[in-house]
PDB file of C-alpha atoms in Angstrom:
ATOM      1  CA  GLU M 291      89.497   4.775 185.361  1.00 95.00           C
ATOM      2  CA  VAL M 292      87.248   6.622 187.816  1.00 97.00           C
ATOM      3  CA  LEU M 293      83.635   6.600 186.622  1.00 98.00           C
ATOM      4  CA  LEU M 294      80.406   7.906 188.138  1.00 98.00           C
ATOM      5  CA  VAL M 295      77.406   6.781 186.080  1.00 98.00           C
ATOM      6  CA  GLN M 296      74.024   8.238 186.911  1.00 98.00           C
ATOM      7  CA  SER M 297      70.513   6.997 186.230  1.00 98.00           C
ATOM      8  CA  GLY M 298      68.485   8.426 183.373  1.00 98.00           C
ATOM      9  CA  ALA M 299      66.266  11.455 183.034  1.00 98.00           C
ATOM     10  CA  GLU M 300      63.004  11.536 184.967  1.00 98.00           C
ATOM     11  CA  VAL M 301      59.703  13.308 184.351  1.00 98.00           C
ATOM     12  CA  LYS M 302      57.484  13.407 187.428  1.00 98.00           C
ATOM     13  CA  LYS M 303      54.378  15.077 188.726  1.00 98.00           C
ATOM     14  CA  ALA M 304      54.512  17.345 191.760  1.00 98.00           C
ATOM     15  CA  GLY M 305      53.909  15.363 194.934  1.00 98.00           C
ATOM     16  CA  GLU M 306      55.443  12.152 193.589  1.00 98.00           C
ATOM     17  CA  SER M 307      58.502  10.490 195.060  1.00 98.00           C
ATOM     18  CA  LEU M 308      61.786   9.842 193.266  1.00 98.00           C
ATOM     19  CA  LYS M 309      65.134   8.164 193.870  1.00 98.00           C
ATOM     20  CA  ILE M 310      68.027   8.691 191.466  1.00 98.00           C
ATOM     21  CA  SER M 311      71.291   6.787 191.549  1.00 98.00           C
ATOM     22  CA  CYS M 312      75.001   7.146 190.970  1.00 98.00           C
ATOM     23  CA  ARG M 313      77.035   3.978 190.425  1.00 98.00           C
ATOM     24  CA  VAL M 314      80.773   4.351 190.791  1.00 98.00           C
ATOM     25  CA  SER M 315      83.768   2.316 189.670  1.00 97.00           C
ATOM     26  CA  GLY M 316      87.518   2.671 189.547  1.00 97.00           C
ATOM     27  CA  PHE M 317      88.045   3.520 193.228  1.00 96.00           C
ATOM     28  CA  ASN M 318      87.180   2.233 196.686  1.00 96.00           C
ATOM     29  CA  PHE M 319      83.648   3.635 197.105  1.00 96.00           C
ATOM     30  CA  ALA M 320      83.618   3.067 200.865  1.00 96.00           C
ATOM     31  CA  ASN M 321      86.629   5.343 201.422  1.00 94.00           C
ATOM     32  CA  TYR M 322      85.557   8.444 199.503  1.00 95.00           C
ATOM     33  CA  TRP M 323      82.920  11.081 200.208  1.00 96.00           C
ATOM     34  CA  ILE M 324      80.323  11.443 197.434  1.00 97.00           C
ATOM     35  CA  ALA M 325      78.536  14.746 196.949  1.00 98.00           C
ATOM     36  CA  TRP M 326      75.302  15.701 195.227  1.00 98.00           C
ATOM     37  CA  VAL M 327      75.219  19.018 193.379  1.00 98.00           C
ATOM     38  CA  ARG M 328      72.228  20.708 191.757  1.00 98.00           C
ATOM     39  CA  LEU M 329      72.404  22.772 188.563  1.00 97.00           C
ATOM     40  CA  VAL M 330      69.708  25.289 187.792  1.00 96.00           C
ATOM     41  CA  PRO M 331      70.644  27.417 184.748  1.00 88.00           C
ATOM     42  CA  GLU M 332      69.444  30.668 186.303  1.00 86.00           C
ATOM     43  CA  THR M 333      71.357  30.232 189.562  1.00 90.00           C
ATOM     44  CA  GLY M 334      74.245  27.878 188.789  1.00 94.00           C
ATOM     45  CA  LEU M 335      75.572  24.999 190.867  1.00 96.00           C
ATOM     46  CA  GLN M 336      74.533  24.315 194.453  1.00 97.00           C
ATOM     47  CA  TRP M 337      76.082  21.874 196.904  1.00 97.00           C
ATOM     48  CA  MET M 338      73.292  19.731 198.372  1.00 98.00           C
ATOM     49  CA  GLY M 339      75.110  17.370 200.688  1.00 97.00           C
ATOM     50  CA  ILE M 340      77.580  14.552 201.000  1.00 97.00           C
ATOM     51  CA  ILE M 341      77.790  10.976 202.201  1.00 97.00           C
ATOM     52  CA  TYR M 342      80.657   8.759 203.329  1.00 96.00           C
ATOM     53  CA  PRO M 343      79.603   5.301 202.160  1.00 96.00           C
ATOM     54  CA  GLY M 344      81.935   3.545 204.593  1.00 95.00           C
ATOM     55  CA  ASP M 345      79.678   4.425 207.512  1.00 94.00           C
ATOM     56  CA  SER M 346      76.821   6.240 205.722  1.00 94.00           C
ATOM     57  CA  LYS M 347      77.607   9.472 207.565  1.00 96.00           C
ATOM     58  CA  THR M 348      75.809  12.325 205.822  1.00 97.00           C
ATOM     59  CA  ARG M 349      75.991  16.119 205.907  1.00 96.00           C
ATOM     60  CA  TYR M 350      73.416  18.358 204.249  1.00 97.00           C
ATOM     61  CA  SER M 351      73.565  21.956 203.110  1.00 96.00           C
ATOM     62  CA  PRO M 352      71.037  23.950 205.187  1.00 95.00           C
ATOM     63  CA  SER M 353      69.073  24.735 202.009  1.00 95.00           C
ATOM     64  CA  PHE M 354      68.451  21.037 201.384  1.00 97.00           C
ATOM     65  CA  GLN M 355      68.223  19.636 204.925  1.00 97.00           C
ATOM     66  CA  GLY M 356      64.846  17.938 205.276  1.00 97.00           C
ATOM     67  CA  GLN M 357      64.102  18.324 201.555  1.00 97.00           C
ATOM     68  CA  VAL M 358      66.083  15.342 200.248  1.00 98.00           C
ATOM     69  CA  THR M 359      67.699  12.175 201.562  1.00 98.00           C
ATOM     70  CA  ILE M 360      71.166  11.015 200.555  1.00 98.00           C
ATOM     71  CA  SER M 361      72.037   7.352 201.014  1.00 98.00           C
ATOM     72  CA  ALA M 362      74.484   4.761 199.763  1.00 98.00           C
ATOM     73  CA  ASP M 363      74.763   1.003 199.314  1.00 97.00           C
ATOM     74  CA  LYS M 364      78.436   0.092 199.453  1.00 95.00           C
ATOM     75  CA  SER M 365      77.693  -3.518 198.420  1.00 96.00           C
ATOM     76  CA  ILE M 366      76.862  -2.237 194.929  1.00 97.00           C
ATOM     77  CA  ASN M 367      78.993   0.936 194.890  1.00 98.00           C
ATOM     78  CA  THR M 368      75.953   3.160 194.469  1.00 98.00           C
ATOM     79  CA  ALA M 369      74.870   6.446 195.995  1.00 98.00           C
ATOM     80  CA  TYR M 370      71.312   7.749 195.944  1.00 98.00           C
ATOM     81  CA  LEU M 371      69.405  11.012 196.146  1.00 98.00           C
ATOM     82  CA  GLN M 372      65.718  10.834 196.934  1.00 98.00           C
ATOM     83  CA  TRP M 373      62.652  12.959 197.401  1.00 98.00           C
ATOM     84  CA  THR M 374      59.388  11.954 199.071  1.00 98.00           C
ATOM     85  CA  SER M 375      57.292  14.743 197.572  1.00 98.00           C
ATOM     86  CA  LEU M 376      58.652  16.575 194.547  1.00 98.00           C
ATOM     87  CA  LYS M 377      57.943  20.229 193.796  1.00 97.00           C
ATOM     88  CA  ALA M 378      58.120  22.054 190.487  1.00 97.00           C
ATOM     89  CA  SER M 379      61.070  23.983 191.918  1.00 96.00           C
ATOM     90  CA  ASP M 380      63.030  20.704 192.107  1.00 98.00           C
ATOM     91  CA  THR M 381      63.323  20.780 188.307  1.00 98.00           C
ATOM     92  CA  ALA M 382      67.077  20.769 187.682  1.00 98.00           C
ATOM     93  CA  ILE M 383      70.049  18.674 186.640  1.00 98.00           C
ATOM     94  CA  TYR M 384      71.543  16.700 189.525  1.00 98.00           C
ATOM     95  CA  PHE M 385      75.162  15.605 189.580  1.00 98.00           C
ATOM     96  CA  CYS M 386      76.947  13.190 191.828  1.00 98.00           C
ATOM     97  CA  ALA M 387      80.582  14.060 192.316  1.00 98.00           C
ATOM     98  CA  ARG M 388      83.719  12.958 194.156  1.00 97.00           C
ATOM     99  CA  PRO M 389      85.285  15.725 196.264  1.00 95.00           C
ATOM    100  CA  ILE M 390      89.057  15.827 196.816  1.00 93.00           C
ATOM    101  CA  ARG M 391      89.652  15.679 200.555  1.00 90.00           C
ATOM    102  CA  SER M 392      92.436  17.637 202.233  1.00 86.00           C
ATOM    103  CA  ALA M 393      91.557  16.637 205.797  1.00 81.00           C
ATOM    104  CA  GLU M 394      88.856  14.546 207.467  1.00 81.00           C
ATOM    105  CA  THR M 395      85.942  16.675 206.313  1.00 82.00           C
ATOM    106  CA  ILE M 396      87.698  19.513 204.531  1.00 89.00           C
ATOM    107  CA  PHE M 397      87.566  19.467 200.764  1.00 93.00           C
ATOM    108  CA  ARG M 398      89.831  21.104 198.198  1.00 93.00           C
ATOM    109  CA  SER M 399      87.856  20.600 195.014  1.00 96.00           C
ATOM    110  CA  ILE M 400      85.902  18.026 193.015  1.00 97.00           C
ATOM    111  CA  ASP M 401      87.860  15.870 190.607  1.00 95.00           C
ATOM    112  CA  ASN M 402      85.224  13.585 189.133  1.00 97.00           C
ATOM    113  CA  TRP M 403      81.581  14.114 188.224  1.00 98.00           C
ATOM    114  CA  GLY M 404      78.720  12.000 186.953  1.00 98.00           C
ATOM    115  CA  GLN M 405      77.087  12.899 183.674  1.00 98.00           C
ATOM    116  CA  GLY M 406      74.043  14.387 185.399  1.00 98.00           C
ATOM    117  CA  THR M 407      70.398  13.373 185.772  1.00 98.00           C
ATOM    118  CA  LEU M 408      67.742  15.753 184.488  1.00 98.00           C
ATOM    119  CA  VAL M 409      64.708  15.807 186.759  1.00 98.00           C
ATOM    120  CA  SER M 410      61.633  17.572 185.382  1.00 98.00           C
ATOM    121  CA  VAL M 411      58.687  18.117 187.711  1.00 98.00           C
ATOM    122  CA  PHE M 412      55.376  19.401 186.391  1.00 96.00           C
ATOM    123  CA  SER M 413      52.500  20.651 188.515  1.00 91.00           C
TER     124      SER M 413
ATOM    125  CA  GLN O  89      71.273  33.772 194.176  1.00 65.00           C
ATOM    126  CA  SER O  90      74.711  32.199 193.923  1.00 71.00           C
ATOM    127  CA  ALA O  91      77.296  32.460 196.663  1.00 87.00           C
ATOM    128  CA  LEU O  92      79.995  33.584 194.222  1.00 96.00           C
ATOM    129  CA  THR O  93      79.458  36.225 191.532  1.00 96.00           C
ATOM    130  CA  GLN O  94      80.507  35.668 187.934  1.00 97.00           C
ATOM    131  CA  PRO O  95      79.710  37.599 184.755  1.00 97.00           C
ATOM    132  CA  ARG O  96      76.852  35.980 182.873  1.00 96.00           C
ATOM    133  CA  SER O  97      78.740  35.879 179.610  1.00 97.00           C
ATOM    134  CA  VAL O  98      82.067  36.612 177.966  1.00 98.00           C
ATOM    135  CA  SER O  99      83.184  36.237 174.380  1.00 97.00           C
ATOM    136  CA  GLY O 100      86.320  36.244 172.285  1.00 97.00           C
ATOM    137  CA  SER O 101      87.599  35.346 168.871  1.00 97.00           C
ATOM    138  CA  PRO O 102      89.761  32.301 168.157  1.00 97.00           C
ATOM    139  CA  GLY O 103      93.337  32.928 169.262  1.00 97.00           C
ATOM    140  CA  GLN O 104      92.402  35.718 171.667  1.00 97.00           C
ATOM    141  CA  SER O 105      92.455  35.614 175.468  1.00 98.00           C
ATOM    142  CA  VAL O 106      89.538  36.021 177.847  1.00 98.00           C
ATOM    143  CA  THR O 107      89.395  36.361 181.616  1.00 98.00           C
ATOM    144  CA  ILE O 108      86.459  35.323 183.781  1.00 98.00           C
ATOM    145  CA  SER O 109      86.186  36.816 187.244  1.00 98.00           C
ATOM    146  CA  CYS O 110      84.698  35.257 190.375  1.00 98.00           C
ATOM    147  CA  ASN O 111      83.889  37.560 193.276  1.00 97.00           C
ATOM    148  CA  GLY O 112      83.458  36.172 196.765  1.00 96.00           C
ATOM    149  CA  THR O 113      83.993  37.179 200.366  1.00 95.00           C
ATOM    150  CA  PRO O 114      86.595  36.700 203.095  1.00 94.00           C
ATOM    151  CA  SER O 115      84.563  33.630 204.141  1.00 92.00           C
ATOM    152  CA  ASP O 116      85.032  31.786 200.847  1.00 94.00           C
ATOM    153  CA  ILE O 117      87.402  32.950 198.090  1.00 96.00           C
ATOM    154  CA  GLY O 118      89.449  34.975 200.565  1.00 94.00           C
ATOM    155  CA  TYR O 119      89.505  32.248 203.229  1.00 91.00           C
ATOM    156  CA  ASN O 120      91.838  29.608 201.817  1.00 89.00           C
ATOM    157  CA  GLY O 121      93.548  28.425 198.661  1.00 89.00           C
ATOM    158  CA  TYR O 122      90.826  25.964 197.624  1.00 95.00           C
ATOM    159  CA  VAL O 123      89.528  27.774 194.552  1.00 97.00           C
ATOM    160  CA  SER O 124      88.600  25.722 191.498  1.00 98.00           C
ATOM    161  CA  TRP O 125      87.244  26.259 188.010  1.00 98.00           C
ATOM    162  CA  PHE O 126      85.053  23.832 186.076  1.00 98.00           C
ATOM    163  CA  GLN O 127      84.177  23.654 182.403  1.00 98.00           C
ATOM    164  CA  HIS O 128      80.694  22.385 181.566  1.00 98.00           C
ATOM    165  CA  HIS O 129      79.461  21.340 178.171  1.00 97.00           C
ATOM    166  CA  PRO O 130      75.691  20.668 178.131  1.00 94.00           C
ATOM    167  CA  GLY O 131      74.840  17.012 178.484  1.00 93.00           C
ATOM    168  CA  LYS O 132      78.101  16.160 180.229  1.00 96.00           C
ATOM    169  CA  GLY O 133      79.446  16.346 183.744  1.00 97.00           C
ATOM    170  CA  PRO O 134      81.556  19.374 184.675  1.00 98.00           C
ATOM    171  CA  LYS O 135      85.298  19.010 184.114  1.00 98.00           C
ATOM    172  CA  LEU O 136      87.880  20.243 186.606  1.00 98.00           C
ATOM    173  CA  MET O 137      90.165  22.737 184.865  1.00 98.00           C
ATOM    174  CA  ILE O 138      91.900  24.505 187.775  1.00 98.00           C
ATOM    175  CA  TYR O 139      92.220  23.632 191.468  1.00 97.00           C
ATOM    176  CA  ASP O 140      94.072  25.178 194.411  1.00 96.00           C
ATOM    177  CA  VAL O 141      93.777  28.550 192.596  1.00 97.00           C
ATOM    178  CA  THR O 142      96.488  27.875 190.024  1.00 98.00           C
ATOM    179  CA  LYS O 143      97.012  24.122 189.539  1.00 97.00           C
ATOM    180  CA  ARG O 144      95.987  22.238 186.407  1.00 98.00           C
ATOM    181  CA  PRO O 145      94.968  18.577 186.487  1.00 97.00           C
ATOM    182  CA  SER O 146      96.788  16.282 184.131  1.00 96.00           C
ATOM    183  CA  GLY O 147      95.547  16.731 180.584  1.00 96.00           C
ATOM    184  CA  VAL O 148      94.332  20.330 180.938  1.00 98.00           C
ATOM    185  CA  PRO O 149      96.259  22.543 178.492  1.00 97.00           C
ATOM    186  CA  ASP O 150      98.412  25.356 179.849  1.00 97.00           C
ATOM    187  CA  ARG O 151      96.218  27.807 177.950  1.00 98.00           C
ATOM    188  CA  PHE O 152      94.069  27.699 181.079  1.00 98.00           C
ATOM    189  CA  SER O 153      95.417  29.562 184.091  1.00 98.00           C
ATOM    190  CA  GLY O 154      94.027  30.701 187.415  1.00 98.00           C
ATOM    191  CA  SER O 155      94.831  33.433 189.890  1.00 97.00           C
ATOM    192  CA  LYS O 156      93.442  35.055 193.007  1.00 97.00           C
ATOM    193  CA  SER O 157      93.675  38.455 194.638  1.00 96.00           C
ATOM    194  CA  GLY O 158      91.898  39.013 197.913  1.00 96.00           C
ATOM    195  CA  ASN O 159      88.303  37.873 197.519  1.00 96.00           C
ATOM    196  CA  THR O 160      88.383  37.644 193.726  1.00 97.00           C
ATOM    197  CA  ALA O 161      89.549  34.709 191.637  1.00 98.00           C
ATOM    198  CA  SER O 162      90.103  34.731 187.897  1.00 98.00           C
ATOM    199  CA  LEU O 163      90.344  32.211 185.091  1.00 98.00           C
ATOM    200  CA  THR O 164      92.237  33.194 181.968  1.00 98.00           C
ATOM    201  CA  ILE O 165      91.958  31.238 178.748  1.00 98.00           C
ATOM    202  CA  SER O 166      94.524  32.150 176.137  1.00 98.00           C
ATOM    203  CA  GLY O 167      94.640  31.096 172.493  1.00 97.00           C
ATOM    204  CA  LEU O 168      90.863  30.576 172.398  1.00 98.00           C
ATOM    205  CA  GLN O 169      89.670  27.547 170.475  1.00 97.00           C
ATOM    206  CA  ALA O 170      86.188  26.619 169.281  1.00 97.00           C
ATOM    207  CA  ASP O 171      85.764  23.804 171.774  1.00 96.00           C
ATOM    208  CA  ASP O 172      86.498  26.165 174.670  1.00 98.00           C
ATOM    209  CA  GLU O 173      82.934  27.379 174.163  1.00 98.00           C
ATOM    210  CA  ALA O 174      81.147  26.192 177.309  1.00 98.00           C
ATOM    211  CA  ASP O 175      79.871  27.293 180.685  1.00 97.00           C
ATOM    212  CA  TYR O 176      82.521  27.944 183.339  1.00 98.00           C
ATOM    213  CA  TYR O 177      81.921  27.779 187.067  1.00 98.00           C
ATOM    214  CA  CYS O 178      84.167  28.864 189.906  1.00 98.00           C
ATOM    215  CA  SER O 179      84.037  27.294 193.334  1.00 98.00           C
ATOM    216  CA  SER O 180      85.486  27.722 196.801  1.00 97.00           C
ATOM    217  CA  CYS O 181      85.665  24.712 199.109  1.00 95.00           C
ATOM    218  CA  ALA O 182      86.251  23.982 202.754  1.00 92.00           C
ATOM    219  CA  GLY O 183      83.681  21.928 204.711  1.00 90.00           C
ATOM    220  CA  SER O 184      81.540  22.103 201.604  1.00 93.00           C
ATOM    221  CA  CYS O 185      81.836  23.873 198.259  1.00 95.00           C
ATOM    222  CA  VAL O 186      80.114  27.043 197.106  1.00 96.00           C
ATOM    223  CA  PHE O 187      79.862  27.874 193.445  1.00 97.00           C
ATOM    224  CA  GLY O 188      79.370  30.780 191.126  1.00 96.00           C
ATOM    225  CA  GLY O 189      76.367  31.258 188.881  1.00 96.00           C
ATOM    226  CA  GLY O 190      78.342  30.344 185.790  1.00 97.00           C
ATOM    227  CA  THR O 191      79.739  32.251 182.826  1.00 97.00           C
ATOM    228  CA  LYS O 192      78.867  31.352 179.259  1.00 97.00           C
ATOM    229  CA  LEU O 193      81.928  31.644 177.040  1.00 98.00           C
ATOM    230  CA  THR O 194      81.169  32.237 173.375  1.00 98.00           C
ATOM    231  CA  VAL O 195      83.936  31.815 170.823  1.00 97.00           C
ATOM    232  CA  LEU O 196      83.014  34.140 167.988  1.00 94.00           C
TER     233      LEU O 196
END
């Protein structure tokens, strides 16, 4: 069974750093891209970026480039999303997800999602 | 502002059908056949309901169907049931995925 299990909810102050995790099982982590997706109720889902754990190649959406860092540790089948200085506007639910690939870096859909990590940032 | 435009809410009574629209552009919905729909119950991860415009993953009932015309995709849910009440998101993928703002389905 494919599982993506995320770390628990976080409450942080603006300016603090944070790293949330996504531990996967049921498939070869190194051979699948893992995406991070943000959910803000007012605006819906947003694709943040992806990582290929096999070689740690990453691609960021322009809106999130420089704002977050995506990383992975294939020895423990875990992907990470981190901030160095949180803002109140980072308050959201963050999902890790496994895109379905149709070609090298072309995706068809997303077939598995984590349960989400709620990040609340107060100023 | 979301890349794809969905109605904020739709509603229907048990047994009825509802259709949720998803408006995009020639650069996303109209570009290829990689349109998906996700069901999201609060506190859980989204669930893939439709992919490649019309295909259902194993386990998704055939009450859920998808279609596309030009730059607009649609999700139709027939025979509404209480546990269909959720948020529904459309997406269009290629090098990355863009999503709609979500539609809250209320089963009256």
